[in-house]
Amino acid sequence: EDEINILQLLPLSLKFELSNEIYAPALGKHPFFTFCHSCLPSESRKIYSHAVAQKSLVISQELITTGEAGRHMYFLVSGTLVYSRDDDEQSAVTTSQPWLVEAALWLKWQHLGTASSSSQCELVSVDALKVQDV
């Protein structure tokens, strides 16, 4: 949205509705965001327009790394990620689950492993601090 100048000219209400249409399908897979969308529509629109962004990964690109602070929750829209803990070589898990790093929304989090893409991935990133501000 920030890269497309014409979108900055839209009325705020229309920008809220546009971000809702873009992000609700991905975030709606999680019970918390389903609740917000149903019961707290105003707060939900604020989250979609201020705390959420799209993210793309190419093959073998890291999403999270061991020791890094977890500041975002991620929703996997397409593609596949491989997660492995550095302390266990046999823990590599291929996942296409809908979300990762939920803990970042609720507490101070530090990643214990690495997640990287095994195919091109499209994700939705939710900034935990911005959600907490809403």
PDB file of C-alpha atoms in Angstrom:
ATOM      1  CA  GLU A   1       0.000   0.000   0.000  1.00  0.00           C
ATOM      2  CA  ASP A   2       2.809   2.446   0.895  1.00  0.00           C
ATOM      3  CA  GLU A   3       4.455   1.770  -2.466  1.00  0.00           C
ATOM      4  CA  ILE A   4       1.347   2.721  -4.449  1.00  0.00           C
ATOM      5  CA  ASN A   5       0.935   6.481  -4.172  1.00  0.00           C
ATOM      6  CA  ILE A   6      -2.638   6.614  -5.433  1.00  0.00           C
ATOM      7  CA  LEU A   7      -3.825   4.502  -2.484  1.00  0.00           C
ATOM      8  CA  GLN A   8      -2.686   7.239  -0.123  1.00  0.00           C
ATOM      9  CA  LEU A   9      -5.395   9.467  -1.625  1.00  0.00           C
ATOM     10  CA  LEU A  10      -8.254   7.116  -0.753  1.00  0.00           C
ATOM     11  CA  PRO A  11     -10.606   8.065   2.084  1.00  0.00           C
ATOM     12  CA  LEU A  12      -9.703   6.390   5.366  1.00  0.00           C
ATOM     13  CA  SER A  13     -12.934   4.374   5.458  1.00  0.00           C
ATOM     14  CA  LEU A  14     -12.217   2.956   2.011  1.00  0.00           C
ATOM     15  CA  LYS A  15      -8.630   2.107   2.987  1.00  0.00           C
ATOM     16  CA  PHE A  16      -9.994   0.255   6.030  1.00  0.00           C
ATOM     17  CA  GLU A  17     -12.393  -1.727   3.847  1.00  0.00           C
ATOM     18  CA  LEU A  18      -9.668  -2.519   1.300  1.00  0.00           C
ATOM     19  CA  SER A  19      -7.273  -3.809   3.962  1.00  0.00           C
ATOM     20  CA  ASN A  20     -10.134  -5.824   5.483  1.00  0.00           C
ATOM     21  CA  GLU A  21     -10.816  -7.516   2.129  1.00  0.00           C
ATOM     22  CA  ILE A  22      -7.125  -8.281   1.613  1.00  0.00           C
ATOM     23  CA  TYR A  23      -6.214  -9.624   5.061  1.00  0.00           C
ATOM     24  CA  ALA A  24      -9.401 -11.069   6.583  1.00  0.00           C
ATOM     25  CA  PRO A  25      -9.204 -14.370   4.649  1.00  0.00           C
ATOM     26  CA  ALA A  26      -5.723 -15.173   6.015  1.00  0.00           C
ATOM     27  CA  LEU A  27      -6.193 -13.856   9.552  1.00  0.00           C
ATOM     28  CA  GLY A  28      -9.670 -15.369   9.800  1.00  0.00           C
ATOM     29  CA  LYS A  29      -8.069 -18.805  10.158  1.00  0.00           C
ATOM     30  CA  HIS A  30      -7.053 -17.888  13.723  1.00  0.00           C
ATOM     31  CA  PRO A  31      -9.689 -17.821  16.511  1.00  0.00           C
ATOM     32  CA  PHE A  32      -8.523 -14.493  17.988  1.00  0.00           C
ATOM     33  CA  PHE A  33      -8.777 -12.646  14.695  1.00  0.00           C
ATOM     34  CA  THR A  34     -12.089 -14.360  13.891  1.00  0.00           C
ATOM     35  CA  PHE A  35     -13.421 -13.045  17.209  1.00  0.00           C
ATOM     36  CA  CYS A  36     -12.098  -9.542  16.520  1.00  0.00           C
ATOM     37  CA  HIS A  37     -13.620  -9.522  13.057  1.00  0.00           C
ATOM     38  CA  SER A  38     -17.030 -10.642  14.390  1.00  0.00           C
ATOM     39  CA  CYS A  39     -17.273  -8.794  17.701  1.00  0.00           C
ATOM     40  CA  LEU A  40     -14.855  -5.879  17.419  1.00  0.00           C
ATOM     41  CA  PRO A  41     -15.054  -4.707  13.793  1.00  0.00           C
ATOM     42  CA  SER A  42     -13.596  -1.263  14.483  1.00  0.00           C
ATOM     43  CA  GLU A  43     -10.531  -2.709  16.203  1.00  0.00           C
ATOM     44  CA  SER A  44     -10.246  -5.355  13.510  1.00  0.00           C
ATOM     45  CA  ARG A  45     -10.084  -2.684  10.796  1.00  0.00           C
ATOM     46  CA  LYS A  46      -7.367  -0.859  12.750  1.00  0.00           C
ATOM     47  CA  ILE A  47      -5.338  -4.056  13.033  1.00  0.00           C
ATOM     48  CA  TYR A  48      -5.689  -4.806   9.310  1.00  0.00           C
ATOM     49  CA  SER A  49      -4.710  -1.293   8.290  1.00  0.00           C
ATOM     50  CA  HIS A  50      -1.893  -0.588  10.784  1.00  0.00           C
ATOM     51  CA  ALA A  51      -0.409  -3.894  11.978  1.00  0.00           C
ATOM     52  CA  VAL A  52      -0.553  -6.186   8.956  1.00  0.00           C
ATOM     53  CA  ALA A  53       1.641  -6.430   5.859  1.00  0.00           C
ATOM     54  CA  GLN A  54       2.326  -8.834   3.027  1.00  0.00           C
ATOM     55  CA  LYS A  55       5.659 -10.659   2.839  1.00  0.00           C
ATOM     56  CA  SER A  56       7.163 -12.784   0.078  1.00  0.00           C
ATOM     57  CA  LEU A  57       9.988 -15.296   0.370  1.00  0.00           C
ATOM     58  CA  VAL A  58      12.021 -16.869  -2.412  1.00  0.00           C
ATOM     59  CA  ILE A  59      13.225 -20.460  -2.143  1.00  0.00           C
ATOM     60  CA  SER A  60      15.625 -21.009   0.804  1.00  0.00           C
ATOM     61  CA  GLN A  61      15.030 -17.558   2.305  1.00  0.00           C
ATOM     62  CA  GLU A  62      14.874 -17.437   6.107  1.00  0.00           C
ATOM     63  CA  LEU A  63      11.760 -16.113   7.795  1.00  0.00           C
ATOM     64  CA  ILE A  64      12.918 -16.475  11.411  1.00  0.00           C
ATOM     65  CA  THR A  65      16.289 -17.267  12.966  1.00  0.00           C
ATOM     66  CA  THR A  66      17.350 -18.754  16.288  1.00  0.00           C
ATOM     67  CA  GLY A  67      17.946 -16.106  18.943  1.00  0.00           C
ATOM     68  CA  GLU A  68      16.054 -13.394  17.077  1.00  0.00           C
ATOM     69  CA  ALA A  69      13.294 -11.596  18.973  1.00  0.00           C
ATOM     70  CA  GLY A  70       9.842 -12.651  17.804  1.00  0.00           C
ATOM     71  CA  ARG A  71       7.981  -9.468  16.966  1.00  0.00           C
ATOM     72  CA  HIS A  72       5.610 -10.782  14.317  1.00  0.00           C
ATOM     73  CA  MET A  73       3.052 -13.522  13.891  1.00  0.00           C
ATOM     74  CA  TYR A  74       2.944 -14.967  10.383  1.00  0.00           C
ATOM     75  CA  PHE A  75       0.174 -16.473   8.291  1.00  0.00           C
ATOM     76  CA  LEU A  76       1.262 -18.715   5.440  1.00  0.00           C
ATOM     77  CA  VAL A  77      -0.907 -17.927   2.432  1.00  0.00           C
ATOM     78  CA  SER A  78       0.947 -20.129  -0.060  1.00  0.00           C
ATOM     79  CA  GLY A  79       4.110 -22.184  -0.212  1.00  0.00           C
ATOM     80  CA  THR A  80       5.917 -24.385   2.276  1.00  0.00           C
ATOM     81  CA  LEU A  81       8.275 -23.631   5.150  1.00  0.00           C
ATOM     82  CA  VAL A  82      10.825 -25.885   6.833  1.00  0.00           C
ATOM     83  CA  TYR A  83      11.347 -25.383  10.570  1.00  0.00           C
ATOM     84  CA  SER A  84      14.301 -26.792  12.457  1.00  0.00           C
ATOM     85  CA  ARG A  85      15.640 -26.308  15.959  1.00  0.00           C
ATOM     86  CA  ASP A  86      19.362 -25.719  16.089  1.00  0.00           C
ATOM     87  CA  ASP A  87      19.770 -28.043  19.069  1.00  0.00           C
ATOM     88  CA  ASP A  88      18.182 -31.011  17.287  1.00  0.00           C
ATOM     89  CA  GLU A  89      19.312 -31.931  13.781  1.00  0.00           C
ATOM     90  CA  GLN A  90      16.388 -34.324  13.323  1.00  0.00           C
ATOM     91  CA  SER A  91      13.682 -31.814  14.145  1.00  0.00           C
ATOM     92  CA  ALA A  92      13.270 -30.410  10.647  1.00  0.00           C
ATOM     93  CA  VAL A  93       9.558 -30.189   9.948  1.00  0.00           C
ATOM     94  CA  THR A  94       7.938 -29.156   6.699  1.00  0.00           C
ATOM     95  CA  THR A  95       4.834 -27.155   7.362  1.00  0.00           C
ATOM     96  CA  SER A  96       1.999 -25.566   5.514  1.00  0.00           C
ATOM     97  CA  GLN A  97       0.063 -24.801   8.710  1.00  0.00           C
ATOM     98  CA  PRO A  98      -1.846 -21.538   8.576  1.00  0.00           C
ATOM     99  CA  TRP A  99       0.098 -19.563  11.205  1.00  0.00           C
ATOM    100  CA  LEU A 100       3.463 -19.357  12.969  1.00  0.00           C
ATOM    101  CA  VAL A 101       4.879 -17.520  16.003  1.00  0.00           C
ATOM    102  CA  GLU A 102       1.534 -16.866  17.678  1.00  0.00           C
ATOM    103  CA  ALA A 103       3.383 -16.469  20.998  1.00  0.00           C
ATOM    104  CA  ALA A 104       4.774 -13.118  19.816  1.00  0.00           C
ATOM    105  CA  LEU A 105       1.279 -11.632  20.208  1.00  0.00           C
ATOM    106  CA  TRP A 106       0.999 -12.563  23.874  1.00  0.00           C
ATOM    107  CA  LEU A 107       4.491 -12.433  25.382  1.00  0.00           C
ATOM    108  CA  LYS A 108       8.107 -11.486  24.869  1.00  0.00           C
ATOM    109  CA  TRP A 109       9.358 -14.185  22.501  1.00  0.00           C
ATOM    110  CA  GLN A 110      12.719 -15.362  21.230  1.00  0.00           C
ATOM    111  CA  HIS A 111      12.939 -17.851  18.359  1.00  0.00           C
ATOM    112  CA  LEU A 112      14.346 -21.266  19.215  1.00  0.00           C
ATOM    113  CA  GLY A 113      14.830 -22.404  15.642  1.00  0.00           C
ATOM    114  CA  THR A 114      14.946 -21.365  12.028  1.00  0.00           C
ATOM    115  CA  ALA A 115      12.131 -21.327   9.490  1.00  0.00           C
ATOM    116  CA  SER A 116      12.997 -20.990   5.829  1.00  0.00           C
ATOM    117  CA  SER A 117      11.081 -21.426   2.621  1.00  0.00           C
ATOM    118  CA  SER A 118      11.338 -24.649   0.642  1.00  0.00           C
ATOM    119  CA  SER A 119       9.277 -23.069  -2.127  1.00  0.00           C
ATOM    120  CA  GLN A 120       8.252 -19.547  -2.995  1.00  0.00           C
ATOM    121  CA  CYS A 121       6.037 -18.352  -0.130  1.00  0.00           C
ATOM    122  CA  GLU A 122       3.481 -15.645   0.356  1.00  0.00           C
ATOM    123  CA  LEU A 123       2.776 -14.640   3.947  1.00  0.00           C
ATOM    124  CA  VAL A 124       0.860 -12.105   5.957  1.00  0.00           C
ATOM    125  CA  SER A 125       2.876 -10.575   8.771  1.00  0.00           C
ATOM    126  CA  VAL A 126       1.205  -9.229  11.915  1.00  0.00           C
ATOM    127  CA  ASP A 127       3.225  -6.772  14.007  1.00  0.00           C
ATOM    128  CA  ALA A 128       2.629  -7.814  17.628  1.00  0.00           C
ATOM    129  CA  LEU A 129       3.340  -4.416  19.182  1.00  0.00           C
ATOM    130  CA  LYS A 130       0.947  -2.671  16.807  1.00  0.00           C
ATOM    131  CA  VAL A 131      -1.784  -5.191  17.611  1.00  0.00           C
ATOM    132  CA  GLN A 132      -1.231  -4.577  21.321  1.00  0.00           C
ATOM    133  CA  ASP A 133      -1.524  -0.823  20.732  1.00  0.00           C
ATOM    134  CA  VAL A 134      -5.001  -1.294  19.245  1.00  0.00           C
TER     135      VAL A 134
END
